[in-house]
Each structure stands twice: as C-alpha cells, then as structure tokens.
mmCIF file of C-alpha atoms and ligand atoms in Angstrom:
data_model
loop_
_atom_site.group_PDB
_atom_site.id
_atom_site.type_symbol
_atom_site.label_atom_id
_atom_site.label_comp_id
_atom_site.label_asym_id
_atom_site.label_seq_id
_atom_site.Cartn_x
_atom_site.Cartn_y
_atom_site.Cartn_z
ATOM 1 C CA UNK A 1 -8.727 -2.026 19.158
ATOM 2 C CA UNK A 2 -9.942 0.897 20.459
ATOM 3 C CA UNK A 3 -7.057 2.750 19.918
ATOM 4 C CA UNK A 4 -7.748 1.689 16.302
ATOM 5 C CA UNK A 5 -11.429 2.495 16.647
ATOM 6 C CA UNK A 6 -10.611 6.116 17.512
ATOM 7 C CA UNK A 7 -7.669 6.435 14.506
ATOM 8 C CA UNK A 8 -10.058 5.093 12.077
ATOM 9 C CA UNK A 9 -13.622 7.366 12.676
ATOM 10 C CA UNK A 10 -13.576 10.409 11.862
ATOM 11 C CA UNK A 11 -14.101 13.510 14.710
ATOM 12 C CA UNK A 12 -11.729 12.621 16.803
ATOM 13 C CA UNK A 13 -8.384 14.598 17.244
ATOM 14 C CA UNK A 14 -5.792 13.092 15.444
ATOM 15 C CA UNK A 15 -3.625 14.925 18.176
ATOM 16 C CA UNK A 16 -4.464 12.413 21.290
ATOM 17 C CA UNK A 17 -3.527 9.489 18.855
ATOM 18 C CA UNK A 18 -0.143 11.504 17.957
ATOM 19 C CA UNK A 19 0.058 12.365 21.782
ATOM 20 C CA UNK A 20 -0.491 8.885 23.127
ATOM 21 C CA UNK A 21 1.275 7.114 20.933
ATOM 22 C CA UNK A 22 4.574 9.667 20.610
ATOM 23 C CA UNK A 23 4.556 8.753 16.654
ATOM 24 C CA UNK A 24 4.711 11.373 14.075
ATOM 25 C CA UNK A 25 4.845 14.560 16.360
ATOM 26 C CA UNK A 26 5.767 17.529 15.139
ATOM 27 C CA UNK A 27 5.394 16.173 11.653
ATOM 28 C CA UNK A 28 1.344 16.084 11.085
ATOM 29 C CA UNK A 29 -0.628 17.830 14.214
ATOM 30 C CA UNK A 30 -1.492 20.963 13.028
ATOM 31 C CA UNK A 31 -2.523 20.057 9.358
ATOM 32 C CA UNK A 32 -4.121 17.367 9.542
ATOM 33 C CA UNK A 33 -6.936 17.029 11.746
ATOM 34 C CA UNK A 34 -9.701 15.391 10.729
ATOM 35 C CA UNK A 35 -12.451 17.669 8.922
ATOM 36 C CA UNK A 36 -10.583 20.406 7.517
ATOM 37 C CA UNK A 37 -10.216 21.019 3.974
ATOM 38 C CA UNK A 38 -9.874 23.019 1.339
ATOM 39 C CA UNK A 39 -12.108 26.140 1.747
ATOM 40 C CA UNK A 40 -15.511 25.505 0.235
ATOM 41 C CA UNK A 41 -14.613 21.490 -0.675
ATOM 42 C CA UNK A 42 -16.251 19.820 1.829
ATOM 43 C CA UNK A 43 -19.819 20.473 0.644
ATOM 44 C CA UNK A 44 -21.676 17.621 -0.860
ATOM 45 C CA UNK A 45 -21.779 17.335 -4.558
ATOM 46 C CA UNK A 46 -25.017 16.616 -6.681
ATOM 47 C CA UNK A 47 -24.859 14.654 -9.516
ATOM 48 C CA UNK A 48 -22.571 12.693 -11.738
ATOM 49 C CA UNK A 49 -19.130 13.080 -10.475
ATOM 50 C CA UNK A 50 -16.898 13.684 -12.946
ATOM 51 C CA UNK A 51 -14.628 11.222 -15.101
ATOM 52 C CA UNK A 52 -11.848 13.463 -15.066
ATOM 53 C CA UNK A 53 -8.829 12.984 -11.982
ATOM 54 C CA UNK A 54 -9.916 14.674 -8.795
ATOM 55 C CA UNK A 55 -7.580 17.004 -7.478
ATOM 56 C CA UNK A 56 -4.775 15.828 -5.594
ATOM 57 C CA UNK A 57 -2.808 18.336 -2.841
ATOM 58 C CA UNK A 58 0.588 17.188 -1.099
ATOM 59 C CA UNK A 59 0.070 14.492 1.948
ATOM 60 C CA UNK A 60 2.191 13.486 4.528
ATOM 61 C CA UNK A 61 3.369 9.834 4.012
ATOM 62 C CA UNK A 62 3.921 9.039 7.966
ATOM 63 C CA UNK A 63 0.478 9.957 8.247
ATOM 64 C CA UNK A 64 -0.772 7.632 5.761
ATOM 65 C CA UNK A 65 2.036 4.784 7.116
ATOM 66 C CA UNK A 66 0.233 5.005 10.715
ATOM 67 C CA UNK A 67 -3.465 5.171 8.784
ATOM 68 C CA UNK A 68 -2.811 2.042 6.570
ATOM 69 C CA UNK A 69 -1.290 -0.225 9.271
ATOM 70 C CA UNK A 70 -4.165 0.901 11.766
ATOM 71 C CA UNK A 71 -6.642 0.446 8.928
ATOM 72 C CA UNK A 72 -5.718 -3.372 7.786
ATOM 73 C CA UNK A 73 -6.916 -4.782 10.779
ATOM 74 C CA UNK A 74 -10.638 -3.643 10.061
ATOM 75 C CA UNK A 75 -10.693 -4.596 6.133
ATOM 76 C CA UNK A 76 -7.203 -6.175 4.912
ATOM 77 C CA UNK A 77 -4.404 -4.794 2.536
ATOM 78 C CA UNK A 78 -6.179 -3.566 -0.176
ATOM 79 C CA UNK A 79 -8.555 -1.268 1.679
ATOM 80 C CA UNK A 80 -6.198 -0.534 4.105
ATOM 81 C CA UNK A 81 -3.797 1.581 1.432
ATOM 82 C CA UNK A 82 -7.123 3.053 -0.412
ATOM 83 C CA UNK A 83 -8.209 3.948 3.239
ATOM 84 C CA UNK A 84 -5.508 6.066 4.095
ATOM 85 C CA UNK A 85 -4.927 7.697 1.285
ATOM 86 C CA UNK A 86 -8.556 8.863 0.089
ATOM 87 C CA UNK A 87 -10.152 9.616 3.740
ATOM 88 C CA UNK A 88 -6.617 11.947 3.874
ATOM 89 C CA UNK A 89 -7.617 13.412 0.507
ATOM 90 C CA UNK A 90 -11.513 13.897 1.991
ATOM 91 C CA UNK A 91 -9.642 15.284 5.088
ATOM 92 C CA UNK A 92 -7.897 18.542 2.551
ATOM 93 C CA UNK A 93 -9.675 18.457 -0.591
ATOM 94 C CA UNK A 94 -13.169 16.844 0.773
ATOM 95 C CA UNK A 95 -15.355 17.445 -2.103
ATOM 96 C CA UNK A 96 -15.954 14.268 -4.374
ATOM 97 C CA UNK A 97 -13.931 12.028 -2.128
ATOM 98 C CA UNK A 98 -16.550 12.115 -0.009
ATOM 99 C CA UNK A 99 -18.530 10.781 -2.202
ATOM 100 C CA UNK A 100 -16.655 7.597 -2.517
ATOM 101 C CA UNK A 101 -16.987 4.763 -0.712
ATOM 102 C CA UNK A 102 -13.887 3.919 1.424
ATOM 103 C CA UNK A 103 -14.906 -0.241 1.623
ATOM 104 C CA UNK A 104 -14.853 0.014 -2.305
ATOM 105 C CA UNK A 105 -11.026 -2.118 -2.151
ATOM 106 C CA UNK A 106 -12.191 -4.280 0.448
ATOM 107 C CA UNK A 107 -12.280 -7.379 -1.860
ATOM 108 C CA UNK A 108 -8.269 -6.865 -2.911
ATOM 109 C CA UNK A 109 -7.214 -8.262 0.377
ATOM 110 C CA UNK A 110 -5.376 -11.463 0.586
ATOM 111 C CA UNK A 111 -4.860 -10.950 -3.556
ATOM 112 C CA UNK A 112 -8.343 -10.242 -4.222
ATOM 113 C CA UNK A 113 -10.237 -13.218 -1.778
ATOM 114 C CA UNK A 114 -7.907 -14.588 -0.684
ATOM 115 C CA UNK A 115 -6.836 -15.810 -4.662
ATOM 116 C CA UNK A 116 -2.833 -14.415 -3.619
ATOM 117 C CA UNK A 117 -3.006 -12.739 -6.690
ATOM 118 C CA UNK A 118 -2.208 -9.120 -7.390
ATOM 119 C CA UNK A 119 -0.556 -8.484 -3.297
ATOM 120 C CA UNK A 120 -3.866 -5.607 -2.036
ATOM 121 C CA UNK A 121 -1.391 -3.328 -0.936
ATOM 122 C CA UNK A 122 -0.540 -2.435 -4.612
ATOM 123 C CA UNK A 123 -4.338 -2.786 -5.757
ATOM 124 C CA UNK A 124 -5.285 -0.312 -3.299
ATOM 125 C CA UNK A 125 -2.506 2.132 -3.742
ATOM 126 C CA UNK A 126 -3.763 1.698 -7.689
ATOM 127 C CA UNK A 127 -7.046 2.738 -7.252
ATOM 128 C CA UNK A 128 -5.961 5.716 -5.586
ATOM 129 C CA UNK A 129 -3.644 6.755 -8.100
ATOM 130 C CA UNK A 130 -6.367 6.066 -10.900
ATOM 131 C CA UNK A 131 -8.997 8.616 -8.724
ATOM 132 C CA UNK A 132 -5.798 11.449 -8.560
ATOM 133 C CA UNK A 133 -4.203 11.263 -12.170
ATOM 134 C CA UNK A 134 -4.368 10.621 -15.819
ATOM 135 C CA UNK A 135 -3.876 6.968 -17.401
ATOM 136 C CA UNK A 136 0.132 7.852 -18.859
ATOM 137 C CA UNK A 137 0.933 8.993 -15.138
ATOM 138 C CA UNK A 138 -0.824 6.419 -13.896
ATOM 139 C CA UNK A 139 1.308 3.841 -15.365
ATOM 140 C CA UNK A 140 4.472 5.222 -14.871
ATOM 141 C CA UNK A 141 3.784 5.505 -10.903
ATOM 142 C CA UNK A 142 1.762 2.292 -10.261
ATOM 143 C CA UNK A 143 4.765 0.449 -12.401
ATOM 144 C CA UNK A 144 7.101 1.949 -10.446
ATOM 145 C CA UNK A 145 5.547 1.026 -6.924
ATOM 146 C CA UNK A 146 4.908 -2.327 -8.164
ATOM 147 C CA UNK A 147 8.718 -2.473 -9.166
ATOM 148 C CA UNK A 148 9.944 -1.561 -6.064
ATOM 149 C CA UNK A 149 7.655 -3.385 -4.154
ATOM 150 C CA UNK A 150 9.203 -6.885 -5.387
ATOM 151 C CA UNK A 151 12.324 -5.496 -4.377
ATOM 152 C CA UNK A 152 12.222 -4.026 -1.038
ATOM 153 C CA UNK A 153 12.452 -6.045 2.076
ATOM 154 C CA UNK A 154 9.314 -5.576 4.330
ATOM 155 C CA UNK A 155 8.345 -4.565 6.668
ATOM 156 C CA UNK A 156 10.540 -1.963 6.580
ATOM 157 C CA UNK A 157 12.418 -0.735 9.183
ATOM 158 C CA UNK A 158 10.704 2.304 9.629
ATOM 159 C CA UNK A 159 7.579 0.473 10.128
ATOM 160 C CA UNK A 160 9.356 -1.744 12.570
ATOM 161 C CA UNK A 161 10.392 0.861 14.745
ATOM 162 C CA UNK A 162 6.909 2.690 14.999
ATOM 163 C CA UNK A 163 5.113 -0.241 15.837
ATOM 164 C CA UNK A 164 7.639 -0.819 18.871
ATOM 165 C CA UNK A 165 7.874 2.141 19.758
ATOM 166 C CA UNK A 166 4.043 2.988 20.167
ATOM 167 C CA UNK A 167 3.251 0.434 22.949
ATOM 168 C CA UNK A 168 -0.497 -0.244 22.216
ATOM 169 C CA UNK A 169 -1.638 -3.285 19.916
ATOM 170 C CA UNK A 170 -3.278 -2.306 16.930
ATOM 171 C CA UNK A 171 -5.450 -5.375 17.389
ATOM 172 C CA UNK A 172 -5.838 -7.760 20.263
ATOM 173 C CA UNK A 173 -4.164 -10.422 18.843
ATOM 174 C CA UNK A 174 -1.393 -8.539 17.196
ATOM 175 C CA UNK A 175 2.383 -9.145 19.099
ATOM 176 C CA UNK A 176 2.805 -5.243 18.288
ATOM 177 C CA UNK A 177 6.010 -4.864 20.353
ATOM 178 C CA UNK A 178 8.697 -6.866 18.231
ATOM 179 C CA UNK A 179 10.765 -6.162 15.153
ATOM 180 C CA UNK A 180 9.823 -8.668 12.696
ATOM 181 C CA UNK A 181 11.435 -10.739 10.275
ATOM 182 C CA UNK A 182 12.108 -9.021 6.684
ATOM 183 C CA UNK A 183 11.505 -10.684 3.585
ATOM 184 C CA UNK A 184 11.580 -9.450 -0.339
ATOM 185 C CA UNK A 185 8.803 -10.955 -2.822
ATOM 186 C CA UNK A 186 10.756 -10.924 -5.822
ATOM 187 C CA UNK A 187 7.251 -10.733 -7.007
ATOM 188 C CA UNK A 188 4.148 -8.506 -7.296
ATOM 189 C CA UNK A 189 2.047 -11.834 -5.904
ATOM 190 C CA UNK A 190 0.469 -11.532 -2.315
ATOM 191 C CA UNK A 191 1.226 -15.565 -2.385
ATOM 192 C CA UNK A 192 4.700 -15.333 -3.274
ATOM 193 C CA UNK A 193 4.753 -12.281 -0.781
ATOM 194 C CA UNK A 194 3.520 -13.975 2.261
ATOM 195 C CA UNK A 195 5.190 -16.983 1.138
ATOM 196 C CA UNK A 196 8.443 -15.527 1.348
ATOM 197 C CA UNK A 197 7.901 -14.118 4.509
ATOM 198 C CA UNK A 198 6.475 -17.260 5.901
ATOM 199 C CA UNK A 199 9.743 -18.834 4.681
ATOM 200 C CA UNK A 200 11.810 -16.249 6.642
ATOM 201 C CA UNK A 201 10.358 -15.982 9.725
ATOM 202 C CA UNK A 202 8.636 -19.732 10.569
ATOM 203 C CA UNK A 203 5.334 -17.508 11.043
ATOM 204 C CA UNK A 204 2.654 -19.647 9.700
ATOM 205 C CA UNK A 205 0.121 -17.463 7.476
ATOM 206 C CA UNK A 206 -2.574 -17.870 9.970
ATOM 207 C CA UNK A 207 -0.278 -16.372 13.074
ATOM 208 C CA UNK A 208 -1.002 -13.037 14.614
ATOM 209 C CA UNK A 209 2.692 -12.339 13.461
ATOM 210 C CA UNK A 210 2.105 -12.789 9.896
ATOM 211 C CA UNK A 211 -0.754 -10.597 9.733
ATOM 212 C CA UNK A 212 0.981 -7.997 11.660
ATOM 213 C CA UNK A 213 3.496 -8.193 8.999
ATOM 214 C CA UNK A 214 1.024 -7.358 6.284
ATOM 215 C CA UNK A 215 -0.215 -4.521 8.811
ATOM 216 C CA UNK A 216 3.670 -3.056 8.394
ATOM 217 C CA UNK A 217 3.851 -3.708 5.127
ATOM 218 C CA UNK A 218 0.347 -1.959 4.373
ATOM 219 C CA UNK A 219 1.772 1.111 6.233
ATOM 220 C CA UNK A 220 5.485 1.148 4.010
ATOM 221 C CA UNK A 221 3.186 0.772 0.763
ATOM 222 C CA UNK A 222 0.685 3.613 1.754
ATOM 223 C CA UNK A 223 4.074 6.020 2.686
ATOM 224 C CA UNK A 224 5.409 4.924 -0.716
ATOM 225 C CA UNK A 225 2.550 5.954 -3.164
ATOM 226 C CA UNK A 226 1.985 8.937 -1.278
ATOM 227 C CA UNK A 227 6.145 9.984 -1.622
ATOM 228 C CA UNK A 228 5.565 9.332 -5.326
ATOM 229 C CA UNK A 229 2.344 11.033 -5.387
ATOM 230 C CA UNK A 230 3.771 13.992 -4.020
ATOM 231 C CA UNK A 231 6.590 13.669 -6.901
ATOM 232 C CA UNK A 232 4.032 13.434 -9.226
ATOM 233 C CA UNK A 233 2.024 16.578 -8.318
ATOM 234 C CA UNK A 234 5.661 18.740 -7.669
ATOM 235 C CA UNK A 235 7.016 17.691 -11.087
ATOM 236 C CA UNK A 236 9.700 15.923 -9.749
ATOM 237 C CA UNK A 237 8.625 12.180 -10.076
ATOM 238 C CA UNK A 238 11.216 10.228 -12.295
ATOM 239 C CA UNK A 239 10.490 6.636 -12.712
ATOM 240 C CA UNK A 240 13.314 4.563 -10.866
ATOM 241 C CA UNK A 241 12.808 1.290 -10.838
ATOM 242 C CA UNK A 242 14.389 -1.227 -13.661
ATOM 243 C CA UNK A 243 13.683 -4.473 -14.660
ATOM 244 C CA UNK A 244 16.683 -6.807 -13.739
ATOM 245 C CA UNK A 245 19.007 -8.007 -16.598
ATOM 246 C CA UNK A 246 17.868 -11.498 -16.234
ATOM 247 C CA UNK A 247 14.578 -10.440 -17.010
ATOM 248 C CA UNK A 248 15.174 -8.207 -19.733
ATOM 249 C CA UNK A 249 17.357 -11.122 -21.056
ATOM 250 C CA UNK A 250 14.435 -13.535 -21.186
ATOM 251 C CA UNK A 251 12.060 -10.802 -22.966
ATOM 252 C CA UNK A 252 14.403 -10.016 -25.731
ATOM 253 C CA UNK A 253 13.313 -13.441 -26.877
ATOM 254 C CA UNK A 254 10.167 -13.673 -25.070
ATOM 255 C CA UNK A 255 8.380 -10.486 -25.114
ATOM 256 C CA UNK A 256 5.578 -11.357 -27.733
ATOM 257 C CA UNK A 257 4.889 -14.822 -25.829
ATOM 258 C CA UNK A 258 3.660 -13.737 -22.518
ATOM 259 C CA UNK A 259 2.699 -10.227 -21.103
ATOM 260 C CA UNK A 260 4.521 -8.453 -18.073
ATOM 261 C CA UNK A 261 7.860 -7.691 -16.376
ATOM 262 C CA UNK A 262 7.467 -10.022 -13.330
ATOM 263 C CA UNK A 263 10.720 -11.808 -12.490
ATOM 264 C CA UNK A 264 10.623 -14.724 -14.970
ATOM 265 C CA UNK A 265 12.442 -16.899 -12.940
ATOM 266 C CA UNK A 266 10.426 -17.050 -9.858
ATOM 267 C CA UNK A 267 8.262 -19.317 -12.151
ATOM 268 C CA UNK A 268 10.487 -20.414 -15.069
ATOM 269 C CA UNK A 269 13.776 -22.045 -15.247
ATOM 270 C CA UNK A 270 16.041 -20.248 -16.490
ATOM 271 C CA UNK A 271 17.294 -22.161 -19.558
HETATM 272 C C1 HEC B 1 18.174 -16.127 -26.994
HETATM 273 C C2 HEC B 1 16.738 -16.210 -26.903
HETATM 274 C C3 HEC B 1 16.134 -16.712 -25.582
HETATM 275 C C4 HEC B 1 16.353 -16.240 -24.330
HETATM 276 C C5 HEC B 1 17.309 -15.139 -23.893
HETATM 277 C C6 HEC B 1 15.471 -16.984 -23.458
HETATM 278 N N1 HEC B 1 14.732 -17.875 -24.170
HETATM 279 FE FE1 HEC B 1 13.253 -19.038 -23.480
HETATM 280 N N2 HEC B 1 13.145 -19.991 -25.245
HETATM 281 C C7 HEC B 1 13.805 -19.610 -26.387
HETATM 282 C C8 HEC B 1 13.504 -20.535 -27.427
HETATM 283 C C9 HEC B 1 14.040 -20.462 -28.869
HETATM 284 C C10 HEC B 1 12.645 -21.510 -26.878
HETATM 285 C C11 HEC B 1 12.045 -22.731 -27.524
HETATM 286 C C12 HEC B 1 11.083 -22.381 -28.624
HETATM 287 C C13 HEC B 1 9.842 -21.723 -28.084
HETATM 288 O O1 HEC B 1 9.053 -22.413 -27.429
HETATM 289 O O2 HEC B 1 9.671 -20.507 -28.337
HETATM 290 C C14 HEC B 1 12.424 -21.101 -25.508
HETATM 291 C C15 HEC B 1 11.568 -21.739 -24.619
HETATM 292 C C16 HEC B 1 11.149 -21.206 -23.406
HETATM 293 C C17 HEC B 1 10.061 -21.669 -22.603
HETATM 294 C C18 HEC B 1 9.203 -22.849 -22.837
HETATM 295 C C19 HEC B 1 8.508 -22.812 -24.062
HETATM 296 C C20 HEC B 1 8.163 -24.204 -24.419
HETATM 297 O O3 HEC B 1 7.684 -24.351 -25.535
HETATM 298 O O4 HEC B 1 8.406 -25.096 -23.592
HETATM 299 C C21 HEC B 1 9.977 -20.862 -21.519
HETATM 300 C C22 HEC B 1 8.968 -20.946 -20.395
HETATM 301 C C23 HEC B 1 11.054 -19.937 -21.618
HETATM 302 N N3 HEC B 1 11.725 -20.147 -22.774
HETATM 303 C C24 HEC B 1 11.339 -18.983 -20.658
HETATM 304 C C25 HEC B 1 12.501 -18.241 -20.669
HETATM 305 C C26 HEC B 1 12.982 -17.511 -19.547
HETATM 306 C C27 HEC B 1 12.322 -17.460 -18.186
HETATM 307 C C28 HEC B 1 14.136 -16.892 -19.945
HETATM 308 C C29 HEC B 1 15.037 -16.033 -19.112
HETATM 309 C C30 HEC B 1 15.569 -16.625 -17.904
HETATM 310 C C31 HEC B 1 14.346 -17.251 -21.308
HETATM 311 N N4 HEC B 1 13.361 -18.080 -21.707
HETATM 312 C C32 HEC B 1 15.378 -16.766 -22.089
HETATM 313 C C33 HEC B 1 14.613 -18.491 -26.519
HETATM 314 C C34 HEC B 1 15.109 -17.753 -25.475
HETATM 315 C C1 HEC B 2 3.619 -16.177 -11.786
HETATM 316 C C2 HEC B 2 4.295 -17.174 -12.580
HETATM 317 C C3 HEC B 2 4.908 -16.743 -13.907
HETATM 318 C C4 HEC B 2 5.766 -15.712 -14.141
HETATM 319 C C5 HEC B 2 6.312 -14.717 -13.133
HETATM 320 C C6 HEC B 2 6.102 -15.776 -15.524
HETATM 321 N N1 HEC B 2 5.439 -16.806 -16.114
HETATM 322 FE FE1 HEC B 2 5.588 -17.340 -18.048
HETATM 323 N N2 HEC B 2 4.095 -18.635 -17.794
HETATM 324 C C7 HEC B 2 3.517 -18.976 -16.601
HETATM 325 C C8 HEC B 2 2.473 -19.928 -16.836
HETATM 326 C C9 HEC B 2 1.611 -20.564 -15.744
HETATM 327 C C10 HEC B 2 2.452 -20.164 -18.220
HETATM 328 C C11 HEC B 2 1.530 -21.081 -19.006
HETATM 329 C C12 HEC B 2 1.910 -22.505 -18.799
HETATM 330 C C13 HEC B 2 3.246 -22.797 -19.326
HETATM 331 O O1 HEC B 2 3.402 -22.827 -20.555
HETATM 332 O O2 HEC B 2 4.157 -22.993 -18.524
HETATM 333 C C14 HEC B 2 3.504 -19.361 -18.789
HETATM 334 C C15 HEC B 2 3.839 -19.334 -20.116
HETATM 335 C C16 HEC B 2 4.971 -18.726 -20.647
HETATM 336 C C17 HEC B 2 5.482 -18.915 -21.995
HETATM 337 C C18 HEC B 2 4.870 -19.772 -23.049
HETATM 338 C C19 HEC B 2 5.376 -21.140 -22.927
HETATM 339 C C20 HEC B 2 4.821 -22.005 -24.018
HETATM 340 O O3 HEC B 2 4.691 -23.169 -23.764
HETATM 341 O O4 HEC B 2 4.563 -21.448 -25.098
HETATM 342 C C21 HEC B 2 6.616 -18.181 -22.114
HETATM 343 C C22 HEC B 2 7.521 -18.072 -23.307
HETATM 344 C C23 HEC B 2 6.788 -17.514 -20.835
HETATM 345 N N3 HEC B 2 5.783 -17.874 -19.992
HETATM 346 C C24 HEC B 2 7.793 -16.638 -20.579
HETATM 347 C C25 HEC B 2 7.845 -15.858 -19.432
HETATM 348 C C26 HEC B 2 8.737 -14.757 -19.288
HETATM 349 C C27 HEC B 2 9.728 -14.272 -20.319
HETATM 350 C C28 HEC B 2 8.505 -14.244 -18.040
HETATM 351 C C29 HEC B 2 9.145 -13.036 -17.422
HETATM 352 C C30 HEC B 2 8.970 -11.776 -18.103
HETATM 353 C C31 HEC B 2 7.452 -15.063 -17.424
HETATM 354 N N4 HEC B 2 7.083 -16.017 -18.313
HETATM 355 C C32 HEC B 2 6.958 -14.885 -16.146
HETATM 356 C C33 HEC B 2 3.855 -18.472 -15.365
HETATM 357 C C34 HEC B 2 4.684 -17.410 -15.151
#
C-alpha cells in the first residue's frame, strides 16, 4: 500500500519505484519523472479552459500499464485508466490538465456503481480520449478499444508477468505473486466481463483475486489507449478491429431495430 502510496502522489521519483520494483527500466526513467513538462506548461491557467482538445504528446504505455493497475486499488477501473493517462499528460504537457480533477471517473467503476454496465476501464480510457482529440477521432479509437477489448483475453500476459515479477502487493489483500486465470468478455459489459472471468477461474467477485484481475486488466487497457493514442497523434492509427460475421449477419436485418455492434448473441439466440 505504501508502495502504491508513493506511485500514486506526486514528488516522488518515479526512479525508486522503477528501481525497487525492476519493472520498466530502461524504458521510462529519464523522461518521465514526475513534474516535468513542457517548457512554460505547467503554470496555472485563469479562466475558462477551452472546449477545444488539449494537446496530446507521445506516452509510454508500460508507464501507464504500471500507473493504472497501481491506481485501481485507490478508486476502481474507471479512474484508474483516466488516472494514468491524464496525471502522465500533467506530468509533459501540465498546463490545463492540471486543472482537471483526476477523481472526475471515479463513479465508472464496477460499470458505473456498481450497475456492470459500460466495463470502467473503457469509460475511463474514453474520457481521456474525448480531453486529447476531436469527436470523428474519437470514435474511431474508443470503437476500436472497445472492439478489441471484447476480444482479448485478460489479463494479459504482459500484465501477468509484471505483477509476478515485482514482488510487492499492490494492496494488502491482493495475492500479487500468481499468474491468473484469462478470460475474454465477448462483451463491452463489466458484468459479462467479470462474469466470464468468475466462470474461468472459480474466483468469486468479492475475492482479492478477482479484483486483482481487474487491477491487470486496468493496466492492459491503460497500455492499449495510450498505443493507439500514440497512433493517433503519429498518423499511423488505422482502425483494426471488425465486427464478427455473425454479428454483421444479424444487423443486415436488424440494424434499424436496436443500436450497437455488441455481440448479438451473448444476449439473443441466434435464430
Ligand atoms: C435474414 C434476416 C434476419 C437475420 C439475418 C436475423 N434476423 Fe432476427 N429476425 C428477423 C425477422 C424477419 C424476425 C421476426 C420479425 C421481427 O420481429 O422483426 C426476427 C426476429 C428477431 C428477434 C425477436 C423479435 C421479436 O419480435 O421477437 C430478435 C431478438 C432477433 N431477431 C435477433 C437476431 C439475431 C441476434 C440475429 C443474428 C444471430 C438475427 N436476428 C438474424 C430477421 C433476421
Ligand atoms: C446486453 C444484451 C443485448 C445485446 C448484446 C443485444 N441485445 Fe438486442 N435486445 C436486448 C434487450 C434487453 C432487448 C429488449 C427486450 C427484448 O425485446 O428482448 C433487445 C431488443 C432487441 C430487438 C427488438 C426485439 C423486439 O421484440 O422487437 C432486436 C431486433 C434486437 N434486440 C437485436 C439485437 C441485435 C441485432 C444485436 C446485436 C447487434 C443485439 N440485439 C444485441 C438485449 C441485447
């Protein structure tokens, strides 16, 4: 917890979490320490802040996997994305972001309280799209995250392997040390999410396991919207996720009756 303590407030080096932990070196030390910025940025602003995107500069997505996970177990999923990707943006671009409140996603997690609605992860990583770029672009990347996150089996491996590999719990009830069981959502749903998972690995939703799980899968979902982010801003991003035939099938009868691209099936019977 205190490990998390120090990760989370800002003023402390960034380098004896790195160091102590053995994750991410050589990747992030030098750039990323907490308080620097863009020349000039970090001065408060007076006023309105503007409607228009902020500015968005490159960001390292380990740095945001290890800030998410370490983030979730002080406000839940939804925060925990929005949290690691805006206090990195305050970090190099400073500026308006800090102006905004970091708790603002706080009520996403568990799918907005606890409804298991839209899964926080993807509600968070949405916000901080919508503070970086315009509505077109944000469509085309929040669609595509959301795509690939009912796809994708969490947590991921990467995830798995940092949080065995760092030795320290993240939270004091957290079984840190182990590889986890993986699931896929087949659904944008934080029930049908954690209901998966729960199906996979006998975890009940109230163990420590379970929520470590959504601490993994807070960290793969923060990595992922900064990789496309960093697309975005290069020129590069392509949308890549498609909507399965089945799907498409049922809306080229269906599409006027119902809005979305969710898999039909994990409701409907196929008929
Ligand atoms: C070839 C066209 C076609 C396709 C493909 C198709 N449906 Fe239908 N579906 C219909 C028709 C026609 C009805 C009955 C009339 C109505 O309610 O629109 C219907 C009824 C339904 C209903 C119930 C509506 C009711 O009144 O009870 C649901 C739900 C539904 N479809 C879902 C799906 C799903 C999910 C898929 C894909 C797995 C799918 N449909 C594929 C044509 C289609
Ligand atoms: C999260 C669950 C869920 C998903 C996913 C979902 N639906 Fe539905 N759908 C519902 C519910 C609930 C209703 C309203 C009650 C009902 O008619 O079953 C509904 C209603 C409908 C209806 C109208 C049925 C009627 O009686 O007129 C159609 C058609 C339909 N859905 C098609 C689809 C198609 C096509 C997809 C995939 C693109 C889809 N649904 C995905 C839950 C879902």
């Amino acid at each position: 917890m205190e490990e998390v303590e120090k990760l989370l407030n800002k003023g402390v080096s960034r380098r004896s979490f790195l160091k102590k932990t053995g994750v991410g070196l050589g990747v992030t030390a030098g750039a990323l320490i907490f308080g620097t910025g863009i020349a000039g940025a970090q001065t408060q602003q007076s006023g309105v802040i503007a409607e228009s995107p902020l500015p968005y500069v490159e960001l390292d997505p380990e740095e945001a996997r290890l800030r998410a996970h370490a983030a979730y177990f002080r406000a839940g999923c939804s925060y925990a994305v929005f949290f690691a990707i805006v206090s990195m943006l305050r970090d190099k671009v400073g500026g308006a972001y800090n102006q905004i409140p970091l708790r603002m996603l706080g009520y996403g997690r568990g799918g907005a309280a606890e409804w298991g609605t839209l899964c926080g992860t993807l509600n968070g990583a949405g916000a901080a799209i919508n503070l970086v770029a315009p509505d077109a672009d944000v469509n085309k990347m929040l669609a595509d995250v959301i795509g690939w996150y009912t796809i994708t089996p969490f947590p991921s491996k990467v995830s798995d392997d940092i949080a065995v590999a760092n030795g320290y719990k993240y939270d004091a009830k957290a079984p840190i040390s182990i590889v986890l069981p993986q699931s896929t959502s087949n659904s944008p749903l934080c029930h049908a999410s954690v209901a998966e998972w729960i199906k996979a690995s006998g975890f009940p939703a109230s163990a420590p396991e379970r929520k470590e799980r959504c601490g993994r899968l807070c960290g793969d979902v923060a990595a992922k919207t900064v990789s496309v982010l960093n697309a975005w801003k290069a020129g590069t991003f392509t949308p890549a996720f498609q909507i399965s035939e089945e799907t498409a099938n049922c809306l080229s009868c269906h599409g006027d009756q119902q809005v979305g691209k969710m898999s039909c099936t994990s409701c409907h019977d196929a008929h």
